[in-house]
Coordinates of N, CA and C in Angstrom, one line a residue:
Chain A
A1164 N -5.7 5.9 -2.7 CA -3.5 6.5 -2.9 C -3.6 7.7 -2.4
Q1165 N -2.2 7.9 -1.6 CA -2.1 9.4 -1.4 C -1.2 10.1 -2.5
K1166 N -1.0 10.8 -3.1 CA -0.1 11.8 -3.5 C 0.0 13.4 -3.8
V1167 N 1.3 14.2 -3.8 CA 0.8 14.8 -4.3 C 1.4 15.2 -5.7
T1168 N 1.2 16.2 -6.0 CA 1.1 17.0 -7.3 C 1.6 18.8 -7.3
Q1169 N 3.0 18.7 -7.5 CA 3.1 20.1 -8.3 C 4.0 20.3 -9.3
A1170 N 3.0 21.0 -9.8 CA 2.8 20.5 -11.9 C 3.4 21.3 -12.0
Q1171 N 4.2 22.8 -11.1 CA 5.4 23.7 -11.5 C 6.9 22.6 -11.8
T1172 N 7.7 22.7 -12.8 CA 9.1 22.0 -12.5 C 10.1 23.7 -12.0
E1173 N 9.8 24.3 -12.3 CA 10.6 24.9 -12.5 C 10.1 26.6 -12.6
I1174 N 10.0 27.5 -11.7 CA 9.1 28.9 -12.2 C 11.0 30.1 -12.3
S1175 N 10.6 31.1 -12.9 CA 12.1 32.4 -12.8 C 11.1 33.3 -12.9
V1176 N 11.3 34.2 -12.1 CA 11.0 35.4 -11.1 C 12.4 36.9 -11.5
V1177 N 11.2 37.7 -11.5 CA 12.2 38.8 -11.6 C 11.9 39.6 -9.6
E1178 N 13.1 40.1 -8.9 CA 12.9 40.6 -7.9 C 11.8 41.3 -7.9
K1179 N 11.1 41.4 -6.6 CA 9.7 41.9 -6.4 C 8.6 41.6 -7.2
E1180 N 8.5 40.3 -7.7 CA 7.2 40.2 -8.5 C 6.9 38.8 -7.8
D1181 N 5.3 39.0 -7.8 CA 4.1 37.8 -6.2 C 4.9 36.2 -7.2
V1182 N 4.9 35.5 -6.8 CA 4.9 34.4 -7.5 C 4.0 33.5 -6.6
T1183 N 3.4 32.6 -7.4 CA 1.8 31.0 -6.8 C 3.2 29.9 -7.1
L1184 N 3.2 28.4 -5.9 CA 3.7 27.2 -6.4 C 2.2 26.6 -6.0
D1185 N 1.9 25.9 -7.2 CA 0.6 24.9 -7.5 C 1.0 24.1 -6.3
C1186 N 0.1 23.3 -5.8 CA 0.2 21.8 -5.0 C -1.0 21.3 -5.1
V1187 N -1.3 20.0 -5.8 CA -2.4 19.4 -5.5 C -2.3 18.6 -5.2
Y1188 N -3.4 17.4 -4.0 CA -3.0 16.4 -3.6 C -4.3 15.9 -3.2
E1189 N -3.9 14.4 -3.2 CA -5.1 13.5 -3.0 C -5.1 12.7 -1.8
T1190 N -6.4 12.4 -1.1 CA -6.1 11.2 -0.2 C -7.3 10.6 -0.1
R1191 N -7.7 9.8 0.5 CA -8.8 9.5 0.7 C -9.1 9.6 2.6
D1192 N -8.5 10.0 3.2 CA -8.1 10.3 4.9 C -9.2 11.1 4.8
T1193 N -9.7 11.7 5.9 CA -10.7 12.9 6.2 C -9.7 13.9 7.2
T1194 N -9.0 13.3 7.7 CA -8.0 14.2 8.5 C -6.3 14.0 8.3
Y1195 N -5.6 15.1 7.7 CA -4.8 14.7 7.2 C -3.8 16.2 7.7
Y1196 N -2.4 16.1 7.1 CA -2.2 17.4 7.4 C -1.4 17.9 6.1
L1197 N -1.1 18.8 5.4 CA -0.3 19.5 4.5 C 0.8 20.6 5.0
F1198 N 2.1 20.5 4.0 CA 3.2 21.1 4.5 C 3.5 21.9 3.7
W1199 N 4.8 22.8 3.8 CA 5.3 23.4 2.6 C 6.8 23.3 3.5
Y1200 N 7.6 23.1 2.6 CA 8.8 22.6 2.7 C 9.9 24.1 2.2
K1201 N 10.9 24.5 2.6 CA 12.3 25.2 1.8 C 13.2 24.6 1.9
Q1202 N 13.6 24.1 0.3 CA 15.2 23.5 0.4 C 16.4 24.4 -0.3
P1203 N 16.5 24.8 0.3 CA 17.8 25.8 -0.3 C 18.9 25.0 -0.7
P1204 N 20.1 25.5 -1.9 CA 21.2 25.0 -2.4 C 21.9 24.0 -1.2
S1205 N 21.7 24.6 -0.3 CA 22.7 23.9 1.2 C 22.0 22.4 1.1
G1206 N 21.3 22.0 1.1 CA 19.9 20.4 1.5 C 19.2 20.6 2.3
E1207 N 19.6 21.4 3.0 CA 18.5 21.4 4.5 C 17.2 21.7 4.5
L1208 N 15.8 21.1 4.5 CA 14.7 21.2 4.5 C 14.3 22.3 5.8
V1209 N 13.8 23.0 5.4 CA 13.4 24.1 6.3 C 11.6 24.2 6.1
F1210 N 11.0 23.9 7.2 CA 10.1 24.5 7.5 C 8.8 25.3 7.6
L1211 N 8.1 25.7 6.9 CA 7.4 26.5 6.5 C 6.2 26.5 7.3
I1212 N 5.5 25.9 7.0 CA 4.1 25.8 7.6 C 3.5 24.1 7.9
R1213 N 2.5 24.0 8.2 CA 1.5 23.0 8.8 C 0.5 22.9 8.3
R1214 N -0.5 22.0 7.7 CA -2.7 22.9 7.8 C -2.6 21.9 8.1
N1215 N -3.9 21.4 9.0 CA -4.3 20.2 9.3 C -6.1 20.2 8.9
S1216 N -7.0 19.4 8.5 CA -7.3 19.3 7.4 C -8.6 19.9 7.2
F1217 N -8.9 20.2 8.9 CA -10.2 21.1 9.1 C -10.4 22.2 9.5
D1218 N -9.0 23.0 9.0 CA -8.8 24.4 9.3 C -8.7 25.2 7.9
E1219 N -9.2 25.6 7.2 CA -9.4 26.0 5.8 C -8.9 27.1 6.2
Q1220 N -8.7 28.1 6.9 CA -8.2 29.7 7.0 C -7.2 29.8 5.8
N1221 N -7.0 30.8 5.5 CA -5.9 31.3 4.8 C -5.0 31.7 5.7
E1222 N -3.6 31.3 5.6 CA -2.6 31.7 6.4 C -1.7 32.9 6.0
I1223 N -1.2 33.9 6.7 CA -0.4 34.7 5.6 C 0.6 35.0 7.0
S1224 N 2.1 34.8 6.2 CA 3.2 35.3 7.3 C 4.1 35.8 6.2
G1225 N 4.8 37.2 7.1 CA 4.8 38.2 6.8 C 4.7 38.1 5.0
R1226 N 5.7 38.0 4.1 CA 5.4 37.9 2.6 C 5.4 36.4 2.1
Y1227 N 5.1 35.8 3.3 CA 4.2 34.4 2.5 C 2.9 34.5 2.9
S1228 N 2.3 33.5 1.8 CA 1.3 33.4 2.4 C 0.3 31.9 1.6
W1229 N -0.8 31.4 2.1 CA -1.3 30.4 2.1 C -2.5 30.2 1.9
N1230 N -2.9 29.6 0.5 CA -4.2 29.4 0.4 C -4.5 27.7 0.7
F1231 N -5.5 27.6 1.4 CA -6.2 25.7 1.6 C -7.6 25.9 0.7
Q1232 N -7.8 24.9 0.3 CA -9.1 25.0 -0.4 C -9.5 23.3 -0.7
K1233 N -10.2 22.8 0.3 CA -10.6 21.4 0.0 C -11.4 21.2 -0.8
S1234 N -12.3 22.3 -1.5 CA -13.2 21.6 -2.8 C -12.4 21.6 -4.0
T1235 N -11.0 22.0 -3.9 CA -10.3 21.5 -5.2 C -8.7 20.9 -4.9
S1236 N -8.7 20.3 -3.9 CA -7.7 19.9 -2.9 C -6.4 20.3 -3.5
S1237 N -6.5 21.9 -3.2 CA -4.9 22.2 -3.5 C -4.6 23.2 -2.2
F1238 N -3.4 23.6 -1.8 CA -2.8 23.9 -1.3 C -1.7 25.1 -1.4
N1239 N -1.6 25.5 -2.1 CA -1.2 26.8 -2.9 C -0.7 28.3 -1.5
F1240 N 0.7 28.3 -2.2 CA 1.7 29.1 -1.4 C 2.0 30.3 -2.5
T1241 N 1.8 31.5 -2.3 CA 2.1 32.9 -2.8 C 3.1 33.3 -2.0
I1242 N 4.2 33.7 -2.8 CA 5.6 34.6 -1.9 C 4.9 36.2 -2.8
T1243 N 4.6 36.8 -2.1 CA 4.6 38.5 -2.0 C 6.3 39.2 -2.2
A1244 N 6.6 39.9 -3.7 CA 7.8 40.7 -3.4 C 8.6 40.1 -3.0
S1245 N 8.7 38.8 -4.2 CA 10.3 38.0 -3.9 C 12.1 39.2 -4.1
Q1246 N 12.0 37.5 -3.1 CA 13.6 38.4 -3.1 C 14.4 37.1 -3.4
V1247 N 15.5 37.4 -3.8 CA 16.9 36.9 -4.0 C 17.0 35.5 -3.1
V1248 N 16.9 35.8 -2.1 CA 16.9 34.7 -1.4 C 15.9 33.9 -0.7
D1249 N 14.7 33.9 -2.1 CA 13.6 33.1 -1.8 C 14.0 31.9 -2.4
S1250 N 15.5 32.1 -3.6 CA 15.0 30.9 -4.5 C 15.5 29.4 -3.9
A1251 N 15.1 28.5 -4.2 CA 15.1 27.6 -3.6 C 14.4 26.7 -4.1
V1252 N 14.8 24.9 -3.9 CA 13.5 24.3 -4.2 C 12.1 24.3 -2.7
Y1253 N 11.1 24.2 -3.8 CA 10.1 24.1 -2.5 C 9.3 22.6 -2.8
F1254 N 8.9 22.0 -1.4 CA 8.0 21.0 -1.9 C 6.9 21.1 -1.1
C1255 N 6.2 20.0 -1.5 CA 4.3 20.7 -0.6 C 4.5 19.0 -0.3
A1256 N 4.0 18.6 0.8 CA 4.3 17.2 1.3 C 2.7 16.9 2.2
L1257 N 2.4 15.5 2.5 CA 1.5 15.0 3.2 C 1.5 14.1 3.9
S1258 N 0.8 14.6 5.0 CA 0.8 13.0 5.9 C -0.9 12.6 6.8
E1259 N -0.9 12.1 6.3 CA -2.5 11.3 6.9 C -2.2 10.9 7.8
A1260 N -3.5 10.8 8.8 CA -3.9 10.4 9.9 C -3.3 9.4 10.0
G1261 N -3.5 8.5 9.2 CA -2.8 7.0 9.3 C -3.9 6.2 9.3
Y1262 N -3.2 4.6 9.4 CA -3.7 3.3 9.6 C -2.0 2.7 9.6
G1263 N -2.5 1.3 10.8 CA -1.6 0.7 10.9 C 0.3 1.3 10.7
G1264 N 1.1 1.1 10.1 CA 2.5 1.7 10.4 C 2.1 3.0 9.2
S1265 N 1.6 3.4 8.4 CA 2.2 4.6 7.6 C 1.5 5.9 8.3
Q1266 N 1.3 6.0 9.6 CA 0.8 6.8 10.3 C 2.2 8.0 10.3
G1267 N 1.8 9.3 9.9 CA 2.8 10.3 10.5 C 3.5 10.4 9.0
N1268 N 4.0 9.5 8.1 CA 4.8 9.2 6.7 C 4.1 10.5 5.8
L1269 N 5.6 11.3 5.7 CA 5.1 12.7 4.7 C 5.9 11.9 3.1
I1270 N 4.6 12.3 2.5 CA 4.6 11.5 0.8 C 4.8 13.4 0.3
F1271 N 5.8 13.3 -0.2 CA 6.3 15.3 -1.1 C 6.0 14.8 -2.4
G1272 N 6.0 16.1 -2.7 CA 5.8 16.7 -4.3 C 7.1 16.5 -5.1
K1273 N 7.1 16.5 -6.2 CA 8.3 16.5 -7.0 C 9.0 17.6 -6.6
G1274 N 8.3 18.9 -6.3 CA 9.7 19.9 -5.6 C 8.7 20.9 -6.8
T1275 N 9.1 22.0 -6.8 CA 9.1 23.1 -7.8 C 10.2 24.3 -7.5
K1276 N 11.3 24.3 -8.4 CA 12.3 25.0 -8.2 C 12.2 26.8 -8.7
L1277 N 12.2 27.5 -7.3 CA 12.0 28.7 -7.9 C 13.6 29.5 -8.2
S1278 N 13.6 30.0 -9.1 CA 14.9 31.3 -9.1 C 14.2 32.5 -9.4
V1279 N 14.6 34.1 -8.6 CA 14.5 35.1 -8.1 C 15.5 35.6 -7.9
K1280 N 15.7 36.1 -10.0 CA 16.6 36.7 -10.7 C 16.6 38.4 -9.9
P1281 N 17.6 39.1 -9.7 CA 17.7 40.3 -9.5 C 17.4 41.6 -10.6
Chain B
G721 N 13.4 25.1 20.0 CA 13.8 23.4 20.1 C 13.5 22.8 18.9
A722 N 14.1 21.4 18.9 CA 13.6 20.6 17.4 C 14.2 20.6 17.0
V723 N 16.2 20.1 17.3 CA 16.8 20.1 16.6 C 17.3 18.9 16.1
V724 N 17.8 18.5 15.0 CA 17.6 17.1 14.6 C 19.3 17.7 13.7
S725 N 20.4 16.7 14.6 CA 21.9 16.7 13.3 C 21.8 15.5 13.3
Q726 N 22.9 15.7 12.3 CA 22.8 14.1 11.7 C 24.9 14.0 11.1
H727 N 25.3 13.2 11.2 CA 26.8 13.3 11.5 C 27.2 11.6 10.2
P728 N 28.4 11.5 9.3 CA 28.4 13.3 8.6 C 27.4 13.8 7.6
S729 N 27.8 15.2 7.3 CA 27.4 15.9 6.1 C 27.8 15.5 5.0
W730 N 28.8 14.6 4.7 CA 29.4 15.0 3.8 C 30.0 13.3 3.8
V731 N 29.9 12.1 2.7 CA 31.2 11.0 2.9 C 31.4 10.4 1.9
I732 N 32.8 10.4 1.3 CA 33.3 9.7 0.7 C 33.7 8.3 1.0
C733 N 32.9 7.0 0.1 CA 33.6 6.1 0.3 C 33.5 5.0 -1.0
K734 N 34.2 4.1 -0.8 CA 34.7 3.1 -2.2 C 34.1 1.9 -2.2
S735 N 33.3 1.4 -3.2 CA 32.3 0.9 -3.7 C 32.8 -0.8 -3.2
G736 N 31.9 -1.3 -2.6 CA 32.2 -2.3 -1.6 C 31.8 -1.9 0.1
T737 N 32.4 -0.9 0.5 CA 32.7 -1.1 1.4 C 31.2 0.0 2.0
S738 N 31.2 -0.1 3.7 CA 30.4 0.0 4.1 C 30.2 1.8 5.1
V739 N 29.2 2.0 4.9 CA 28.8 3.5 5.3 C 27.8 4.0 6.2
K740 N 28.1 4.3 8.1 CA 27.1 4.5 8.8 C 26.9 6.2 8.8
I741 N 25.0 6.5 8.5 CA 25.2 7.4 9.3 C 24.2 7.7 10.9
E742 N 24.6 8.5 11.5 CA 24.3 9.2 12.2 C 23.0 10.2 12.6
C743 N 21.9 10.0 13.3 CA 20.9 10.6 13.0 C 20.5 10.8 15.0
R744 N 20.4 12.5 15.2 CA 20.1 12.6 16.9 C 19.4 13.3 16.8
S745 N 18.2 13.3 17.3 CA 17.4 14.6 17.7 C 18.3 15.2 19.0
L746 N 18.3 16.6 19.4 CA 19.3 16.5 20.7 C 18.3 17.1 21.6
D747 N 17.6 18.0 21.4 CA 16.6 18.1 22.7 C 15.4 17.4 22.6
F748 N 15.0 16.6 22.2 CA 13.5 16.1 22.6 C 13.8 14.3 22.5
Q749 N 12.9 13.7 22.6 CA 13.3 12.3 22.6 C 11.7 11.8 21.4
A750 N 12.3 11.2 20.4 CA 12.0 11.2 19.1 C 11.0 9.8 19.1
T751 N 10.1 9.9 18.7 CA 9.3 8.0 18.7 C 9.3 7.6 17.6
T752 N 9.5 8.0 17.0 CA 10.2 8.2 15.7 C 10.9 8.4 14.6
M753 N 11.9 7.6 13.9 CA 12.7 8.4 13.4 C 12.3 7.6 11.7
F754 N 12.3 9.1 10.8 CA 12.2 8.8 9.2 C 13.6 8.5 8.2
W755 N 13.9 8.0 6.9 CA 15.4 7.9 7.0 C 14.6 8.0 5.2
Y756 N 15.0 9.4 4.4 CA 14.3 9.6 3.3 C 16.1 9.5 2.6
R757 N 15.9 9.3 1.0 CA 16.7 9.7 -0.3 C 16.5 10.1 -0.6
Q758 N 17.5 10.6 -1.5 CA 17.4 12.2 -2.7 C 18.0 12.4 -3.7
F759 N 18.0 11.9 -4.5 CA 18.7 12.3 -5.7 C 18.3 12.9 -6.1
P760 N 19.5 13.9 -7.4 CA 20.0 15.0 -7.7 C 18.5 15.4 -8.1
K761 N 18.1 16.7 -8.0 CA 17.4 17.0 -8.8 C 16.2 16.5 -8.7
Q762 N 15.8 15.7 -7.5 CA 14.6 15.0 -7.4 C 14.2 15.0 -6.1
S763 N 12.5 14.7 -5.4 CA 12.3 15.0 -4.6 C 12.5 14.2 -3.6
L764 N 12.7 13.9 -2.0 CA 12.7 12.9 -0.7 C 12.2 12.1 -0.9
M765 N 12.4 10.6 -0.9 CA 11.8 9.5 -1.2 C 11.8 8.6 0.2
L766 N 10.5 7.9 0.9 CA 11.0 7.6 2.2 C 11.5 6.7 1.6
M767 N 12.7 5.7 2.8 CA 13.1 4.4 2.5 C 12.5 3.9 3.9
A768 N 12.4 4.4 4.7 CA 12.3 3.8 6.2 C 11.8 4.4 7.1
T769 N 10.4 3.6 8.2 CA 10.4 4.0 9.2 C 10.5 3.2 10.8
S770 N 11.3 4.0 11.4 CA 11.8 2.9 12.7 C 11.1 3.5 13.9
N771 N 10.7 3.2 14.8 CA 10.6 3.4 16.1 C 12.0 2.8 17.2
E772 N 12.0 3.7 18.2 CA 12.9 2.7 19.2 C 12.5 1.5 19.5
G773 N 13.4 0.3 19.7 CA 13.9 -0.9 20.1 C 13.2 -2.2 19.1
S774 N 12.4 -1.1 18.1 CA 11.8 -2.8 17.4 C 12.5 -2.0 15.7
K775 N 11.7 -3.7 15.0 CA 12.9 -2.5 13.8 C 12.0 -2.2 12.1
A776 N 12.8 -1.6 11.9 CA 12.5 -1.0 11.5 C 11.2 -1.7 9.7
T777 N 10.0 -0.6 9.4 CA 9.4 -0.6 8.1 C 10.3 -0.3 7.6
Y778 N 9.8 -1.0 5.8 CA 11.0 -0.2 4.6 C 9.8 0.2 3.9
E779 N 9.5 0.8 3.4 CA 9.6 0.9 1.9 C 9.7 -0.1 0.2
Q780 N 8.2 -0.3 0.1 CA 8.5 -1.4 -1.1 C 9.5 -0.3 -2.4
G781 N 10.5 -1.9 -2.1 CA 11.5 -1.7 -3.3 C 13.2 -1.2 -2.5
V782 N 12.9 -0.9 -1.1 CA 14.5 -1.1 -0.7 C 14.9 -1.5 0.2
E783 N 15.7 -2.6 0.2 CA 16.6 -3.4 0.2 C 16.5 -3.6 1.3
K784 N 16.1 -4.2 2.7 CA 16.3 -4.2 4.1 C 17.9 -5.0 4.3
D785 N 18.1 -5.8 3.8 CA 20.2 -5.5 4.0 C 20.7 -5.2 3.3
K786 N 20.4 -4.4 2.4 CA 21.2 -3.1 2.6 C 21.3 -2.0 3.0
F787 N 20.1 -1.4 3.5 CA 20.1 -0.4 4.4 C 19.4 -0.9 6.1
L788 N 20.6 -1.1 6.5 CA 20.2 -1.3 7.2 C 19.8 -0.2 8.9
I789 N 19.1 -0.1 9.2 CA 18.6 0.7 10.2 C 18.7 0.1 11.7
N790 N 19.3 0.8 12.6 CA 19.1 1.1 14.0 C 18.9 1.7 14.8
H791 N 17.4 1.7 15.3 CA 17.2 2.9 16.3 C 17.0 2.9 18.1
A792 N 18.1 2.4 18.6 CA 18.6 1.8 19.3 C 18.4 3.0 21.1
S793 N 17.9 4.2 20.8 CA 17.7 4.7 21.8 C 16.4 6.1 21.2
L794 N 15.7 6.7 22.5 CA 15.4 7.3 21.4 C 15.7 8.9 21.2
T795 N 17.1 8.7 20.9 CA 17.5 9.8 20.5 C 18.4 9.6 19.3
L796 N 18.5 8.3 19.0 CA 19.6 8.0 18.5 C 19.4 7.3 17.1
S797 N 19.5 6.9 16.2 CA 18.8 6.3 15.0 C 20.1 6.2 14.3
T798 N 20.3 5.0 13.5 CA 21.8 4.6 12.9 C 21.7 3.9 10.9
L799 N 21.5 4.6 10.2 CA 21.7 4.1 8.6 C 22.8 3.5 8.4
T800 N 23.1 2.0 7.7 CA 24.1 2.3 7.2 C 23.9 1.4 5.7
V801 N 24.6 2.0 4.9 CA 24.9 1.8 3.7 C 25.9 0.1 3.5
T802 N 25.2 -0.7 3.3 CA 26.2 -1.9 3.5 C 26.6 -1.8 1.7
S803 N 27.8 -2.7 1.7 CA 28.3 -2.8 0.8 C 27.8 -2.1 -0.5
A804 N 28.2 -1.1 -0.4 CA 27.7 -0.1 -1.4 C 28.5 0.0 -2.8
H805 N 27.5 0.8 -3.8 CA 27.9 0.5 -4.6 C 27.2 2.4 -5.7
P806 N 28.2 3.0 -6.6 CA 27.9 4.3 -7.1 C 26.8 4.7 -7.4
E807 N 25.8 3.8 -7.7 CA 24.4 4.1 -7.8 C 23.7 4.3 -6.3
D808 N 23.9 4.2 -5.0 CA 23.7 4.7 -3.8 C 24.2 6.1 -3.6
S809 N 25.0 6.3 -4.5 CA 25.1 7.9 -3.7 C 23.9 8.6 -3.9
S810 N 23.9 9.6 -3.5 CA 23.0 10.1 -3.1 C 22.8 10.8 -1.7
F811 N 21.5 11.9 -1.5 CA 21.6 12.6 -0.2 C 20.7 12.3 0.7
Y812 N 21.0 11.4 1.9 CA 19.7 11.5 2.7 C 19.5 11.8 3.5
I813 N 18.7 12.0 4.0 CA 17.9 12.9 4.9 C 17.0 12.2 6.1
C814 N 17.6 12.7 7.3 CA 16.7 11.8 8.5 C 16.1 13.1 8.9
S815 N 14.6 12.3 9.8 CA 13.7 13.2 9.9 C 13.3 12.4 11.6
A816 N 13.1 13.4 12.6 CA 12.8 12.5 13.7 C 11.5 12.9 14.2
G817 N 10.3 12.5 14.3 CA 9.0 12.3 14.7 C 8.8 12.4 16.4
R818 N 7.9 13.5 16.4 CA 7.3 14.0 18.1 C 6.0 14.3 18.0
G819 N 5.5 13.5 18.7 CA 4.0 13.8 18.7 C 3.2 12.2 18.8
V820 N 2.0 12.0 19.2 CA 1.2 11.3 19.9 C 0.2 10.6 18.2
T821 N -0.2 11.2 17.9 CA -0.6 10.4 16.8 C -0.4 11.2 14.9
I822 N -0.3 12.3 14.9 CA 0.2 13.3 14.2 C 1.8 13.5 13.8
Y823 N 2.6 13.1 13.4 CA 3.9 13.6 13.8 C 4.9 14.8 13.3
E824 N 5.2 15.6 13.8 CA 5.9 16.6 13.7 C 7.1 16.4 13.6
Q825 N 7.9 16.8 12.6 CA 8.8 15.9 11.7 C 10.0 16.8 12.0
Y826 N 11.1 16.6 12.4 CA 12.2 17.6 12.1 C 13.1 17.0 11.8
F827 N 13.6 17.9 10.8 CA 14.4 17.4 10.1 C 15.6 17.0 9.8
G828 N 16.8 16.7 9.4 CA 18.7 16.4 9.6 C 19.0 17.4 8.3
P829 N 20.0 17.9 8.6 CA 20.7 18.5 7.6 C 20.6 17.9 6.7
G830 N 20.8 16.8 7.0 CA 21.3 15.7 5.5 C 23.1 16.0 5.2
T831 N 23.0 14.2 4.1 CA 23.8 13.8 5.1 C 24.7 13.2 2.8
R832 N 25.2 13.9 2.4 CA 25.6 13.7 1.2 C 26.6 12.2 1.0
L833 N 26.2 11.4 0.1 CA 27.2 10.4 -0.1 C 27.5 10.0 -1.4
T834 N 28.9 9.8 -1.7 CA 29.2 9.6 -3.0 C 30.2 8.7 -2.8
V835 N 29.6 7.3 -3.9 CA 30.5 6.4 -3.9 C 31.3 6.2 -5.2
T836 N 32.5 5.9 -4.5 CA 33.6 5.8 -5.7 C 33.7 4.5 -6.3

């Protein structure tokens, strides 16, 4: 069965600190996608990244970076030099290649609330 | 591109009434639309998946007679909460999928429903 675990419920940092949000997933599929979304207080989900299971290259986008390790089934997200605007709930999600009706369904972790204090 | 809208953004209704939420893909045709529910401080839970012109597939534990989903066109899906109760108060988010095998899902801004 598929599952996404975000063990950190809440994290609080001071501005300019680096912070890593953990994500561990479970799946039986060999083809799957992993995602990170940001949900600010307004509620709208903001897409951050999508990664397929065959691409283990780490990715960097500005202050954001992602570390995908299939050996540990982890897809961690690091924010470098955090800013107050980074305060939000961050969700990791899994989508399997699927079979039958489950194709494309997103399974979300419980989210990590990040608070960045000035 | 890939903009999804939801209407209304928030709604307050009385217990026992029905409320309809619209989800539209504005600049693409959505092969599949998904409806999620999010209770305060919790994660998003998939309620149902719908393909245009066919019946929605509901997740276990979601009452299909209470949450009516209509996917009449490739750009519009509606969720009707029938005979709403206070426990139905939640944040409802739709997403529209584009793609053949692995869906790229684009999320709407959500609708906050409060049942009094």
